[in-house]
């Protein structure tokens, strides 16, 4: 229905159905139908093209997750990868180009089973208008001798090692109306105790950090690789090792760009 210039009411004027329908109901319908919203979701690099009749866009950007750390020695673990940063912004049509470059990186690789540190996520962006960096990688571990505590005089138990590699910091949102840092990955923990030649080992990888739109990957327990981060932007989980085979950290999840287009109907 077409928009009608609102009526100026006077005191004690009688209300009729025709007046209310024209100036209230029909104008509300006209406002409701004044524009339409189209949502575009990007999980890989692409080019956005400005549609005809555009009023403005709302952009949401999530950076990719960092990779979890790997490990290769008994009683060691890897730290969890950091979650990707997040930013959102409303951008008017007048400052947008005819096309804009959409950059959506894949998640960072997990640390190698040789004890490698997880990879850092790259930066996701929509043109030059809004960006979100990826989470950093969790530290890996190649040594179980992080802290030798000696032998207890009362129990004869020797705590031979405590190993706690740090998780990766979360990514950062930038240039948005709202900017949120991703959650940092949790540290891993590996420890070994010996008593009269009998060893007790405990190891678990750090949980990956969450992004606004994706949970972190689960940290491994005992002798397993870290889990992949959750879509979108979750950090990878850290690995855990209780022998000498070596385990890799989980990869981070890829980033995401969402564009909501508001166009005149």
PDB file of N, CA and C in Angstrom, residues 69-122:
ATOM      1  N   UNK A  69      47.861 -27.083  20.253  1.00  0.00           N
ATOM      2  CA  UNK A  69      49.238 -27.545  20.281  1.00  0.00           C
ATOM      3  C   UNK A  69      49.353 -29.060  20.249  1.00  0.00           C
ATOM      4  N   UNK A  70      50.449 -29.559  19.657  1.00  0.00           N
ATOM      5  CA  UNK A  70      50.725 -30.985  19.628  1.00  0.00           C
ATOM      6  C   UNK A  70      51.723 -31.370  20.715  1.00  0.00           C
ATOM      7  N   UNK A  71      52.009 -32.667  20.848  1.00  0.00           N
ATOM      8  CA  UNK A  71      52.966 -33.143  21.859  1.00  0.00           C
ATOM      9  C   UNK A  71      53.520 -34.493  21.428  1.00  0.00           C
ATOM     10  N   UNK A  72      54.719 -34.835  21.942  1.00  0.00           N
ATOM     11  CA  UNK A  72      55.349 -36.081  21.494  1.00  0.00           C
ATOM     12  C   UNK A  72      56.115 -36.822  22.574  1.00  0.00           C
ATOM     13  N   UNK A  73      55.968 -36.445  23.831  1.00  0.00           N
ATOM     14  CA  UNK A  73      56.670 -37.091  24.934  1.00  0.00           C
ATOM     15  C   UNK A  73      55.650 -37.501  25.984  1.00  0.00           C
ATOM     16  N   UNK A  74      55.913 -38.593  26.682  1.00  0.00           N
ATOM     17  CA  UNK A  74      54.993 -39.057  27.716  1.00  0.00           C
ATOM     18  C   UNK A  74      54.738 -37.977  28.753  1.00  0.00           C
ATOM     19  N   UNK A  75      53.472 -37.924  29.200  1.00  0.00           N
ATOM     20  CA  UNK A  75      53.032 -36.968  30.235  1.00  0.00           C
ATOM     21  C   UNK A  75      53.164 -35.525  29.776  1.00  0.00           C
ATOM     22  N   UNK A  76      52.817 -35.279  28.503  1.00  0.00           N
ATOM     23  CA  UNK A  76      52.783 -33.911  27.987  1.00  0.00           C
ATOM     24  C   UNK A  76      51.432 -33.658  27.327  1.00  0.00           C
ATOM     25  N   UNK A  77      51.184 -32.399  27.005  1.00  0.00           N
ATOM     26  CA  UNK A  77      49.926 -32.001  26.378  1.00  0.00           C
ATOM     27  C   UNK A  77      50.147 -30.718  25.609  1.00  0.00           C
ATOM     28  N   UNK A  78      49.171 -30.331  24.798  1.00  0.00           N
ATOM     29  CA  UNK A  78      49.220 -29.081  24.054  1.00  0.00           C
ATOM     30  C   UNK A  78      48.149 -28.121  24.534  1.00  0.00           C
ATOM     31  N   UNK A  79      48.426 -26.831  24.435  1.00  0.00           N
ATOM     32  CA  UNK A  79      47.432 -25.823  24.787  1.00  0.00           C
ATOM     33  C   UNK A  79      46.382 -25.675  23.702  1.00  0.00           C
ATOM     34  N   UNK A  80      45.202 -25.207  24.070  1.00  0.00           N
ATOM     35  CA  UNK A  80      44.130 -25.004  23.102  1.00  0.00           C
ATOM     36  C   UNK A  80      44.337 -23.740  22.273  1.00  0.00           C
ATOM     37  N   UNK A  81      43.884 -23.769  21.030  1.00  0.00           N
ATOM     38  CA  UNK A  81      43.975 -22.599  20.160  1.00  0.00           C
ATOM     39  C   UNK A  81      42.947 -21.541  20.544  1.00  0.00           C
ATOM     40  N   UNK A  82      43.271 -20.285  20.292  1.00  0.00           N
ATOM     41  CA  UNK A  82      42.359 -19.192  20.618  1.00  0.00           C
ATOM     42  C   UNK A  82      41.207 -19.079  19.640  1.00  0.00           C
ATOM     43  N   UNK A  83      40.056 -18.599  20.115  1.00  0.00           N
ATOM     44  CA  UNK A  83      38.902 -18.379  19.252  1.00  0.00           C
ATOM     45  C   UNK A  83      39.063 -17.133  18.409  1.00  0.00           C
ATOM     46  N   UNK A  84      38.423 -17.108  17.244  1.00  0.00           N
ATOM     47  CA  UNK A  84      38.513 -15.956  16.350  1.00  0.00           C
ATOM     48  C   UNK A  84      37.785 -14.741  16.896  1.00  0.00           C
ATOM     49  N   UNK A  85      38.260 -13.564  16.538  1.00  0.00           N
ATOM     50  CA  UNK A  85      37.613 -12.322  16.933  1.00  0.00           C
ATOM     51  C   UNK A  85      36.313 -12.098  16.172  1.00  0.00           C
ATOM     52  N   UNK A  86      35.534 -11.108  16.607  1.00  0.00           N
ATOM     53  CA  UNK A  86      34.227 -10.829  16.005  1.00  0.00           C
ATOM     54  C   UNK A  86      34.022  -9.323  15.896  1.00  0.00           C
ATOM     55  N   UNK A  87      33.441  -8.893  14.781  1.00  0.00           N
ATOM     56  CA  UNK A  87      33.087  -7.486  14.614  1.00  0.00           C
ATOM     57  C   UNK A  87      31.828  -7.390  13.770  1.00  0.00           C
ATOM     58  N   UNK A  88      31.003  -6.399  14.062  1.00  0.00           N
ATOM     59  CA  UNK A  88      29.834  -6.135  13.214  1.00  0.00           C
ATOM     60  C   UNK A  88      29.654  -4.635  13.040  1.00  0.00           C
ATOM     61  N   UNK A  89      29.076  -4.262  11.890  1.00  0.00           N
ATOM     62  CA  UNK A  89      28.970  -2.839  11.564  1.00  0.00           C
ATOM     63  C   UNK A  89      27.843  -2.623  10.568  1.00  0.00           C
ATOM     64  N   UNK A  90      27.141  -1.487  10.711  1.00  0.00           N
ATOM     65  CA  UNK A  90      26.178  -1.068   9.699  1.00  0.00           C
ATOM     66  C   UNK A  90      26.879  -0.076   8.786  1.00  0.00           C
ATOM     67  N   UNK A  91      26.838  -0.354   7.481  1.00  0.00           N
ATOM     68  CA  UNK A  91      27.549   0.461   6.497  1.00  0.00           C
ATOM     69  C   UNK A  91      26.543   1.027   5.504  1.00  0.00           C
ATOM     70  N   UNK A  92      26.532   2.349   5.357  1.00  0.00           N
ATOM     71  CA  UNK A  92      25.614   2.989   4.425  1.00  0.00           C
ATOM     72  C   UNK A  92      26.041   2.759   2.977  1.00  0.00           C
ATOM     73  N   UNK A  93      25.066   2.781   2.095  1.00  0.00           N
ATOM     74  CA  UNK A  93      25.329   2.537   0.674  1.00  0.00           C
ATOM     75  C   UNK A  93      26.345   3.518   0.108  1.00  0.00           C
ATOM     76  N   UNK A  94      26.326   4.747   0.577  1.00  0.00           N
ATOM     77  CA  UNK A  94      27.159   5.797  -0.008  1.00  0.00           C
ATOM     78  C   UNK A  94      28.660   5.551   0.148  1.00  0.00           C
ATOM     79  N   UNK A  95      29.062   4.745   1.129  1.00  0.00           N
ATOM     80  CA  UNK A  95      30.495   4.506   1.342  1.00  0.00           C
ATOM     81  C   UNK A  95      30.935   3.143   0.817  1.00  0.00           C
ATOM     82  N   UNK A  96      30.042   2.430   0.181  1.00  0.00           N
ATOM     83  CA  UNK A  96      30.362   1.119  -0.365  1.00  0.00           C
ATOM     84  C   UNK A  96      30.741   1.227  -1.834  1.00  0.00           C
ATOM     85  N   UNK A  97      31.706   0.421  -2.252  1.00  0.00           N
ATOM     86  CA  UNK A  97      32.048   0.353  -3.652  1.00  0.00           C
ATOM     87  C   UNK A  97      31.051  -0.474  -4.436  1.00  0.00           C
ATOM     88  N   UNK A  98      31.192  -0.455  -5.753  1.00  0.00           N
ATOM     89  CA  UNK A  98      30.323  -1.290  -6.590  1.00  0.00           C
ATOM     90  C   UNK A  98      30.529  -2.765  -6.258  1.00  0.00           C
ATOM     91  N   UNK A  99      31.751  -3.107  -5.892  1.00  0.00           N
ATOM     92  CA  UNK A  99      32.060  -4.443  -5.390  1.00  0.00           C
ATOM     93  C   UNK A  99      32.954  -4.298  -4.158  1.00  0.00           C
ATOM     94  N   UNK A 100      32.937  -5.312  -3.308  1.00  0.00           N
ATOM     95  CA  UNK A 100      33.802  -5.360  -2.128  1.00  0.00           C
ATOM     96  C   UNK A 100      34.387  -6.769  -2.017  1.00  0.00           C
ATOM     97  N   UNK A 101      35.635  -6.838  -1.605  1.00  0.00           N
ATOM     98  CA  UNK A 101      36.304  -8.123  -1.445  1.00  0.00           C
ATOM     99  C   UNK A 101      35.951  -8.743  -0.101  1.00  0.00           C
ATOM    100  N   UNK A 102      35.483  -9.978  -0.143  1.00  0.00           N
ATOM    101  CA  UNK A 102      35.158 -10.731   1.068  1.00  0.00           C
ATOM    102  C   UNK A 102      36.266 -11.757   1.312  1.00  0.00           C
ATOM    103  N   UNK A 103      36.921 -11.644   2.453  1.00  0.00           N
ATOM    104  CA  UNK A 103      38.021 -12.545   2.786  1.00  0.00           C
ATOM    105  C   UNK A 103      37.624 -13.417   3.970  1.00  0.00           C
ATOM    106  N   UNK A 104      37.594 -14.725   3.732  1.00  0.00           N
ATOM    107  CA  UNK A 104      37.197 -15.682   4.779  1.00  0.00           C
ATOM    108  C   UNK A 104      38.253 -16.784   4.855  1.00  0.00           C
ATOM    109  N   UNK A 105      39.218 -16.682   5.779  1.00  0.00           N
ATOM    110  CA  UNK A 105      40.270 -17.693   5.850  1.00  0.00           C
ATOM    111  C   UNK A 105      39.766 -19.009   6.444  1.00  0.00           C
ATOM    112  N   UNK A 106      40.455 -20.076   6.081  1.00  0.00           N
ATOM    113  CA  UNK A 106      40.207 -21.375   6.713  1.00  0.00           C
ATOM    114  C   UNK A 106      40.807 -21.357   8.109  1.00  0.00           C
ATOM    115  N   UNK A 107      40.430 -22.334   8.925  1.00  0.00           N
ATOM    116  CA  UNK A 107      40.993 -22.426  10.261  1.00  0.00           C
ATOM    117  C   UNK A 107      42.468 -22.767  10.232  1.00  0.00           C
ATOM    118  N   UNK A 108      43.181 -22.353  11.263  1.00  0.00           N
ATOM    119  CA  UNK A 108      44.613 -22.619  11.342  1.00  0.00           C
ATOM    120  C   UNK A 108      44.875 -24.096  11.627  1.00  0.00           C
ATOM    121  N   UNK A 109      45.997 -24.588  11.150  1.00  0.00           N
ATOM    122  CA  UNK A 109      46.361 -25.988  11.348  1.00  0.00           C
ATOM    123  C   UNK A 109      46.747 -26.258  12.800  1.00  0.00           C
ATOM    124  N   UNK A 110      46.458 -27.464  13.248  1.00  0.00           N
ATOM    125  CA  UNK A 110      46.896 -27.873  14.571  1.00  0.00           C
ATOM    126  C   UNK A 110      48.390 -28.118  14.595  1.00  0.00           C
ATOM    127  N   UNK A 111      48.979 -28.044  15.786  1.00  0.00           N
ATOM    128  CA  UNK A 111      50.397 -28.309  15.929  1.00  0.00           C
ATOM    129  C   UNK A 111      50.728 -29.748  15.584  1.00  0.00           C
ATOM    130  N   UNK A 112      51.920 -29.964  15.003  1.00  0.00           N
ATOM    131  CA  UNK A 112      52.326 -31.299  14.573  1.00  0.00           C
ATOM    132  C   UNK A 112      52.531 -32.236  15.752  1.00  0.00           C
ATOM    133  N   UNK A 113      52.480 -33.550  15.445  1.00  0.00           N
ATOM    134  CA  UNK A 113      52.657 -34.574  16.473  1.00  0.00           C
ATOM    135  C   UNK A 113      54.079 -34.643  17.001  1.00  0.00           C
ATOM    136  N   UNK A 114      54.961 -33.815  16.460  1.00  0.00           N
ATOM    137  CA  UNK A 114      56.326 -33.705  16.980  1.00  0.00           C
ATOM    138  C   UNK A 114      56.418 -32.703  18.122  1.00  0.00           C
ATOM    139  N   UNK A 115      55.254 -32.188  18.550  1.00  0.00           N
ATOM    140  CA  UNK A 115      55.224 -31.208  19.625  1.00  0.00           C
ATOM    141  C   UNK A 115      55.113 -29.789  19.127  1.00  0.00           C
ATOM    142  N   UNK A 116      54.603 -29.612  17.925  1.00  0.00           N
ATOM    143  CA  UNK A 116      54.525 -28.289  17.326  1.00  0.00           C
ATOM    144  C   UNK A 116      53.450 -27.401  17.934  1.00  0.00           C
ATOM    145  N   UNK A 117      53.705 -26.108  17.894  1.00  0.00           N
ATOM    146  CA  UNK A 117      52.716 -25.117  18.306  1.00  0.00           C
ATOM    147  C   UNK A 117      51.669 -24.961  17.213  1.00  0.00           C
ATOM    148  N   UNK A 118      50.414 -24.783  17.582  1.00  0.00           N
ATOM    149  CA  UNK A 118      49.353 -24.610  16.603  1.00  0.00           C
ATOM    150  C   UNK A 118      49.519 -23.343  15.789  1.00  0.00           C
ATOM    151  N   UNK A 119      48.969 -23.362  14.577  1.00  0.00           N
ATOM    152  CA  UNK A 119      49.056 -22.196  13.708  1.00  0.00           C
ATOM    153  C   UNK A 119      48.136 -21.072  14.167  1.00  0.00           C
ATOM    154  N   UNK A 120      48.469 -19.860  13.747  1.00  0.00           N
ATOM    155  CA  UNK A 120      47.633 -18.691  14.036  1.00  0.00           C
ATOM    156  C   UNK A 120      46.661 -18.450  12.888  1.00  0.00           C
ATOM    157  N   UNK A 121      45.424 -18.101  13.212  1.00  0.00           N
ATOM    158  CA  UNK A 121      44.429 -17.835  12.184  1.00  0.00           C
ATOM    159  C   UNK A 121      44.695 -16.515  11.470  1.00  0.00           C
ATOM    160  N   UNK A 122      44.380 -16.464  10.177  1.00  0.00           N
ATOM    161  CA  UNK A 122      44.529 -15.246   9.393  1.00  0.00           C
ATOM    162  C   UNK A 122      43.360 -14.297   9.682  1.00  0.00           C
TER     163      UNK A 122
END
